[in-house]
mmCIF file of C-alpha atoms and ligand atoms in Angstrom:
data_model
loop_
_atom_site.group_PDB
_atom_site.id
_atom_site.type_symbol
_atom_site.label_atom_id
_atom_site.label_comp_id
_atom_site.label_asym_id
_atom_site.label_seq_id
_atom_site.Cartn_x
_atom_site.Cartn_y
_atom_site.Cartn_z
ATOM 1 C CA LEU A 1 4.264 12.317 -16.793
ATOM 2 C CA LYS A 2 1.095 12.820 -14.769
ATOM 3 C CA ILE A 3 1.184 11.188 -11.340
ATOM 4 C CA LEU A 4 -1.616 10.839 -8.806
ATOM 5 C CA LEU A 5 -0.083 10.507 -5.356
ATOM 6 C CA THR A 6 -2.032 9.038 -2.450
ATOM 7 C CA ASN A 7 -1.464 6.955 0.681
ATOM 8 C CA ASP A 8 -3.215 5.521 3.731
ATOM 9 C CA ASP A 9 -1.237 7.325 6.450
ATOM 10 C CA GLY A 10 -3.034 10.576 5.628
ATOM 11 C CA ILE A 11 -2.199 13.642 3.564
ATOM 12 C CA TYR A 12 0.109 15.032 6.284
ATOM 13 C CA ALA A 13 2.293 11.894 6.478
ATOM 14 C CA PRO A 14 6.032 12.336 5.895
ATOM 15 C CA GLY A 15 6.155 9.351 3.509
ATOM 16 C CA LEU A 16 3.775 11.117 1.106
ATOM 17 C CA ALA A 17 5.721 14.399 1.277
ATOM 18 C CA ALA A 18 8.966 12.536 0.522
ATOM 19 C CA LEU A 19 7.463 10.977 -2.635
ATOM 20 C CA TYR A 20 6.046 14.348 -3.686
ATOM 21 C CA HIS A 21 9.444 16.033 -3.476
ATOM 22 C CA GLU A 22 11.210 13.144 -5.200
ATOM 23 C CA PHE A 23 8.711 12.780 -8.066
ATOM 24 C CA LYS A 24 7.728 16.390 -8.779
ATOM 25 C CA SER A 25 10.683 16.909 -11.127
ATOM 26 C CA LEU A 26 9.381 14.049 -13.329
ATOM 27 C CA GLY A 27 6.165 15.811 -14.256
ATOM 28 C CA GLU A 28 2.897 16.884 -12.730
ATOM 29 C CA VAL A 29 2.146 15.376 -9.308
ATOM 30 C CA GLN A 30 -1.403 15.692 -7.944
ATOM 31 C CA VAL A 31 -2.036 14.722 -4.328
ATOM 32 C CA VAL A 32 -5.400 13.248 -3.282
ATOM 33 C CA ALA A 33 -5.167 11.489 0.067
ATOM 34 C CA PRO A 34 -7.212 10.719 3.192
ATOM 35 C CA ASP A 35 -7.561 13.662 5.603
ATOM 36 C CA VAL A 36 -6.604 11.382 8.527
ATOM 37 C CA GLU A 37 -4.699 8.115 8.831
ATOM 38 C CA GLN A 38 -6.580 5.184 7.283
ATOM 39 C CA SER A 39 -4.144 2.310 7.768
ATOM 40 C CA ALA A 40 -5.411 -1.281 7.550
ATOM 41 C CA VAL A 41 -8.740 -0.311 5.975
ATOM 42 C CA GLY A 42 -8.069 -2.607 3.013
ATOM 43 C CA HIS A 43 -10.214 -1.907 -0.049
ATOM 44 C CA ALA A 44 -12.979 -0.174 1.903
ATOM 45 C CA ILE A 45 -15.042 2.526 0.216
ATOM 46 C CA THR A 46 -17.435 5.099 1.655
ATOM 47 C CA LEU A 47 -21.144 4.565 0.988
ATOM 48 C CA MET A 48 -23.068 5.599 4.094
ATOM 49 C CA THR A 49 -21.622 9.092 4.586
ATOM 50 C CA PRO A 50 -20.727 11.887 2.155
ATOM 51 C CA LEU A 51 -17.178 12.455 0.983
ATOM 52 C CA ARG A 52 -15.842 15.894 1.880
ATOM 53 C CA VAL A 53 -12.934 17.222 -0.149
ATOM 54 C CA LYS A 54 -10.759 20.069 1.071
ATOM 55 C CA GLU A 55 -7.866 21.704 -0.748
ATOM 56 C CA VAL A 56 -4.876 21.986 1.563
ATOM 57 C CA CYS A 57 -1.439 23.628 1.335
ATOM 58 C CA LEU A 58 1.380 21.768 2.995
ATOM 59 C CA ASP A 59 5.072 22.510 3.553
ATOM 60 C CA GLY A 60 7.412 22.965 0.609
ATOM 61 C CA GLY A 61 4.784 23.999 -1.946
ATOM 62 C CA LEU A 62 2.841 20.755 -1.673
ATOM 63 C CA THR A 63 -0.844 21.274 -2.323
ATOM 64 C CA GLY A 64 -3.461 18.597 -2.522
ATOM 65 C CA PHE A 65 -6.963 17.394 -1.844
ATOM 66 C CA ALA A 66 -7.722 15.943 1.595
ATOM 67 C CA VAL A 67 -10.628 13.504 1.362
ATOM 68 C CA SER A 68 -12.777 12.331 4.273
ATOM 69 C CA GLY A 69 -12.596 8.730 3.078
ATOM 70 C CA PHE A 70 -10.432 5.709 2.426
ATOM 71 C CA PRO A 71 -7.527 5.253 -0.007
ATOM 72 C CA ALA A 72 -9.730 3.532 -2.625
ATOM 73 C CA ASP A 73 -12.192 6.460 -2.346
ATOM 74 C CA CYS A 74 -9.329 8.871 -3.014
ATOM 75 C CA VAL A 75 -8.335 7.134 -6.245
ATOM 76 C CA LYS A 76 -11.947 6.876 -7.434
ATOM 77 C CA ILE A 77 -12.865 10.499 -6.728
ATOM 78 C CA ALA A 78 -9.552 11.813 -8.056
ATOM 79 C CA MET A 79 -10.128 10.101 -11.390
ATOM 80 C CA ALA A 80 -13.848 10.879 -11.608
ATOM 81 C CA GLU A 81 -13.976 14.441 -10.261
ATOM 82 C CA LEU A 82 -10.789 16.095 -9.097
ATOM 83 C CA LEU A 83 -8.156 15.634 -11.797
ATOM 84 C CA PRO A 84 -8.444 17.541 -15.089
ATOM 85 C CA SER A 85 -7.246 14.442 -16.998
ATOM 86 C CA PRO A 86 -6.440 10.823 -16.072
ATOM 87 C CA PRO A 87 -2.965 10.231 -14.606
ATOM 88 C CA ASP A 88 -0.348 8.013 -16.241
ATOM 89 C CA LEU A 89 0.547 6.508 -12.903
ATOM 90 C CA VAL A 90 -0.969 6.227 -9.427
ATOM 91 C CA ILE A 91 1.588 6.037 -6.629
ATOM 92 C CA SER A 92 0.611 5.138 -3.081
ATOM 93 C CA GLY A 93 2.850 5.608 -0.046
ATOM 94 C CA ILE A 94 5.407 5.617 1.259
ATOM 95 C CA ASN A 95 3.705 3.645 3.988
ATOM 96 C CA LEU A 96 5.235 3.599 7.452
ATOM 97 C CA GLY A 97 5.598 -0.143 7.922
ATOM 98 C CA PRO A 98 5.959 -3.007 5.426
ATOM 99 C CA ASN A 99 3.053 -4.484 3.460
ATOM 100 C CA VAL A 100 4.092 -8.073 2.888
ATOM 101 C CA GLY A 101 2.357 -11.442 3.140
ATOM 102 C CA ILE A 102 -1.200 -11.539 4.440
ATOM 103 C CA ASN A 103 -0.993 -7.848 5.356
ATOM 104 C CA VAL A 104 -1.390 -7.041 1.660
ATOM 105 C CA LEU A 105 -5.082 -7.890 2.113
ATOM 106 C CA TYR A 106 -5.496 -5.414 4.967
ATOM 107 C CA SER A 107 -3.391 -2.684 3.445
ATOM 108 C CA GLY A 108 -4.953 0.614 2.426
ATOM 109 C CA THR A 109 -1.669 1.544 0.734
ATOM 110 C CA VAL A 110 -1.829 -1.471 -1.585
ATOM 111 C CA SER A 111 -5.568 -1.059 -2.174
ATOM 112 C CA ALA A 112 -5.038 2.404 -3.639
ATOM 113 C CA ALA A 113 -2.717 0.858 -6.247
ATOM 114 C CA THR A 114 -5.179 -2.003 -6.834
ATOM 115 C CA GLU A 115 -7.965 0.528 -7.382
ATOM 116 C CA ALA A 116 -5.815 2.269 -9.978
ATOM 117 C CA ALA A 117 -5.319 -1.033 -11.807
ATOM 118 C CA ILE A 118 -9.070 -1.711 -11.717
ATOM 119 C CA LEU A 119 -9.624 1.704 -13.315
ATOM 120 C CA GLY A 120 -7.047 0.932 -16.001
ATOM 121 C CA VAL A 121 -4.131 3.008 -14.721
ATOM 122 C CA LYS A 122 -0.656 1.851 -13.684
ATOM 123 C CA GLY A 123 -0.506 1.559 -9.913
ATOM 124 C CA MET A 124 2.441 1.222 -7.556
ATOM 125 C CA ALA A 125 2.368 0.892 -3.778
ATOM 126 C CA PHE A 126 5.490 1.715 -1.747
ATOM 127 C CA SER A 127 6.017 0.670 1.871
ATOM 128 C CA LEU A 128 9.054 1.084 4.109
ATOM 129 C CA ASP A 129 10.258 -1.685 6.389
ATOM 130 C CA SER A 130 10.269 0.507 9.492
ATOM 131 C CA TYR A 131 7.862 1.614 12.199
ATOM 132 C CA ASP A 132 10.104 4.509 13.264
ATOM 133 C CA GLN A 133 8.241 7.825 12.866
ATOM 134 C CA ASN A 134 11.631 9.453 12.140
ATOM 135 C CA ALA A 135 12.589 6.936 9.455
ATOM 136 C CA ASP A 136 14.588 8.268 6.489
ATOM 137 C CA PHE A 137 11.753 8.709 3.986
ATOM 138 C CA GLY A 138 13.986 10.854 1.761
ATOM 139 C CA ALA A 139 16.301 7.900 1.111
ATOM 140 C CA ALA A 140 13.291 5.601 0.685
ATOM 141 C CA ALA A 141 11.746 7.987 -1.870
ATOM 142 C CA ARG A 142 14.978 8.019 -3.908
ATOM 143 C CA LEU A 143 14.915 4.239 -3.929
ATOM 144 C CA ALA A 144 11.210 4.300 -4.905
ATOM 145 C CA ARG A 145 12.054 6.517 -7.857
ATOM 146 C CA GLU A 146 14.808 4.153 -8.993
ATOM 147 C CA VAL A 147 12.325 1.267 -8.956
ATOM 148 C CA MET A 148 9.648 3.306 -10.731
ATOM 149 C CA GLU A 149 12.036 4.300 -13.514
ATOM 150 C CA GLN A 150 13.002 0.647 -14.013
ATOM 151 C CA VAL A 151 9.429 -0.616 -14.374
ATOM 152 C CA ARG A 152 7.916 2.389 -16.161
ATOM 153 C CA GLY A 153 8.331 0.887 -19.615
ATOM 154 C CA TRP A 154 7.238 -2.592 -18.591
ATOM 155 C CA GLY A 155 4.743 -3.898 -21.149
ATOM 156 C CA ALA A 156 2.328 -5.877 -18.991
ATOM 157 C CA TRP A 157 0.796 -3.021 -17.029
ATOM 158 C CA ASN A 158 -2.529 -3.137 -18.822
ATOM 159 C CA ASN A 159 -4.022 -6.350 -17.503
ATOM 160 C CA GLY A 160 -5.158 -5.085 -14.143
ATOM 161 C CA VAL A 161 -1.802 -5.709 -12.504
ATOM 162 C CA CYS A 162 -0.278 -3.311 -10.013
ATOM 163 C CA LEU A 163 3.054 -3.515 -8.223
ATOM 164 C CA ASN A 164 3.483 -3.848 -4.480
ATOM 165 C CA VAL A 165 6.936 -2.542 -3.628
ATOM 166 C CA ASN A 166 8.522 -2.912 -0.190
ATOM 167 C CA LEU A 167 11.673 -0.960 0.584
ATOM 168 C CA PRO A 168 14.274 -2.014 3.166
ATOM 169 C CA ASP A 169 15.127 0.622 5.763
ATOM 170 C CA LEU A 170 18.824 0.611 4.874
ATOM 171 C CA PRO A 171 21.365 3.089 3.505
ATOM 172 C CA ARG A 172 21.482 2.803 -0.308
ATOM 173 C CA ALA A 173 24.895 1.064 -0.259
ATOM 174 C CA GLU A 174 23.514 -1.688 1.968
ATOM 175 C CA VAL A 175 20.450 -2.434 -0.173
ATOM 176 C CA LYS A 176 21.283 -5.777 -1.797
ATOM 177 C CA GLY A 177 19.221 -5.293 -4.941
ATOM 178 C CA VAL A 178 15.707 -5.827 -6.247
ATOM 179 C CA ARG A 179 13.873 -9.154 -6.119
ATOM 180 C CA VAL A 180 10.654 -9.886 -7.967
ATOM 181 C CA THR A 181 8.700 -11.920 -5.440
ATOM 182 C CA ARG A 182 5.433 -13.696 -4.759
ATOM 183 C CA GLN A 183 3.272 -12.822 -1.804
ATOM 184 C CA ASP A 184 4.050 -14.812 1.335
ATOM 185 C CA THR A 185 0.989 -16.709 2.576
ATOM 186 C CA GLY A 186 2.137 -17.754 6.046
ATOM 187 C CA PRO A 187 -0.186 -16.943 8.924
ATOM 188 C CA LEU A 188 0.336 -13.842 11.041
ATOM 189 C CA VAL A 189 1.288 -14.496 14.636
ATOM 190 C CA GLU A 190 -0.915 -12.148 16.568
ATOM 191 C CA HIS A 191 -3.006 -11.829 19.678
ATOM 192 C CA PHE A 192 -5.356 -9.427 21.380
ATOM 193 C CA GLU A 193 -3.879 -7.485 24.256
ATOM 194 C CA ARG A 194 -6.518 -7.260 26.968
ATOM 195 C CA ARG A 195 -6.354 -4.011 28.901
ATOM 196 C CA VAL A 196 -8.390 -2.070 31.427
ATOM 197 C CA ASP A 197 -9.286 1.597 30.907
ATOM 198 C CA PRO A 198 -9.380 4.243 33.717
ATOM 199 C CA ARG A 199 -13.108 3.562 34.180
ATOM 200 C CA ARG A 200 -12.371 -0.147 34.596
ATOM 201 C CA HIS A 201 -13.884 -1.192 31.305
ATOM 202 C CA ILE A 202 -12.016 -3.905 29.455
ATOM 203 C CA TYR A 203 -10.785 -3.253 25.940
ATOM 204 C CA TYR A 204 -8.661 -5.159 23.426
ATOM 205 C CA TRP A 205 -5.896 -4.168 21.041
ATOM 206 C CA LEU A 206 -4.626 -6.372 18.225
ATOM 207 C CA ALA A 207 -0.864 -6.868 18.387
ATOM 208 C CA GLU A 208 1.648 -8.895 16.456
ATOM 209 C CA ILE A 209 3.929 -11.184 18.435
ATOM 210 C CA ASN A 210 7.030 -13.185 17.507
ATOM 211 C CA PRO A 211 7.064 -12.625 13.744
ATOM 212 C CA ARG A 212 7.877 -15.888 11.948
ATOM 213 C CA PRO A 213 11.406 -16.325 10.584
ATOM 214 C CA ALA A 214 11.504 -15.013 7.020
ATOM 215 C CA LEU A 215 13.231 -17.896 5.286
ATOM 216 C CA ASP A 216 12.017 -17.930 1.679
ATOM 217 C CA PRO A 217 13.810 -15.260 -0.396
ATOM 218 C CA ASP A 218 11.304 -15.727 -3.244
ATOM 219 C CA THR A 219 8.566 -14.177 -1.111
ATOM 220 C CA ASP A 220 8.007 -10.497 -0.334
ATOM 221 C CA TYR A 221 8.501 -11.193 3.361
ATOM 222 C CA GLY A 222 11.764 -13.117 2.887
ATOM 223 C CA ALA A 223 13.332 -10.800 0.309
ATOM 224 C CA LEU A 224 12.679 -7.714 2.429
ATOM 225 C CA ALA A 225 14.089 -9.358 5.557
ATOM 226 C CA GLN A 226 17.262 -10.143 3.628
ATOM 227 C CA GLY A 227 17.795 -6.536 2.564
ATOM 228 C CA TYR A 228 16.292 -6.568 -0.927
ATOM 229 C CA VAL A 229 13.685 -4.295 -2.444
ATOM 230 C CA SER A 230 10.687 -6.583 -3.010
ATOM 231 C CA VAL A 231 8.497 -6.071 -6.094
ATOM 232 C CA THR A 232 5.342 -8.208 -6.192
ATOM 233 C CA PRO A 233 2.843 -8.063 -9.051
ATOM 234 C CA ILE A 234 -0.666 -8.023 -7.567
ATOM 235 C CA HIS A 235 -4.020 -8.737 -9.201
ATOM 236 C CA HIS A 236 -7.515 -8.101 -7.888
ATOM 237 C CA ASP A 237 -8.865 -11.315 -9.498
ATOM 238 C CA LEU A 238 -9.304 -13.530 -6.416
ATOM 239 C CA THR A 239 -10.286 -16.651 -8.384
ATOM 240 C CA ASP A 240 -8.325 -19.761 -7.418
ATOM 241 C CA TYR A 241 -7.517 -21.127 -10.875
ATOM 242 C CA HIS A 242 -6.148 -24.412 -9.502
ATOM 243 C CA SER A 243 -9.617 -25.281 -8.188
ATOM 244 C CA LEU A 244 -11.577 -24.385 -11.331
ATOM 245 C CA SER A 245 -11.191 -27.697 -13.161
ATOM 246 C CA ASP A 246 -11.501 -29.680 -9.912
ATOM 247 C CA LEU A 247 -14.874 -28.158 -9.168
ATOM 248 C CA GLN A 248 -16.056 -28.545 -12.760
ATOM 249 C CA THR A 249 -15.762 -32.335 -12.438
ATOM 250 C CA LEU A 250 -18.410 -32.294 -9.705
ATOM 251 C CA LYS A 251 -21.967 -33.118 -10.733
ATOM 252 C CA TRP A 252 -24.376 -30.274 -10.081
ATOM 253 C CA GLU A 253 -27.696 -31.843 -11.140
HETATM 254 MN MN1 MN B 301 -0.417 3.031 6.703
#
């Protein structure tokens, strides 16, 4: 099994190292990841500056390519230039923080998996429901592997679908199970914090406030809040199929 491992928290992130150590016994794991954190860059790619690639050695025998770009860049350049042969699977994560609901659109973690699907490779994104820098990524990586082994043989990988997996930050015995979910579409509750810097210039920082209650267990947001692993199939086709026939009845002369 050939795995390309990437993320959006940067090549030095503990969530990536945890996946590397958990998955390396399954086959050949190649790491190509951003050289610095690139969270919330969505599906951005680099066009106006060159991409620099540096081979780095990390703790525990982990080696990889650090790329001066975004997660989607990493997947593209890995497949086109850096890997000797195409991977069987692209794994992105484990992100520090969940990627559910509208945040899927902003997520660099998910976009790496989407990019894999666009290029015809199985893609999985893993995110942990915690913002604690000392979160137990080892436990999360074991859970990620369990999920991966369950879906590995799934037949419908080929149609541009990737899987967005969110992991609860719970001991294994307290994880309630796996739910296949749809993406929540409720609005984010957020605001800009207005602050003043030491030179008395005003600046703003986007912050989330009062997250909505997560009531619907069929959504990624709801399932995760209730202690389930959430698995959402994602597609990059943004067409709204419900509107197609509606619009076709309009007269365009
Ligand atoms: Mn991130």
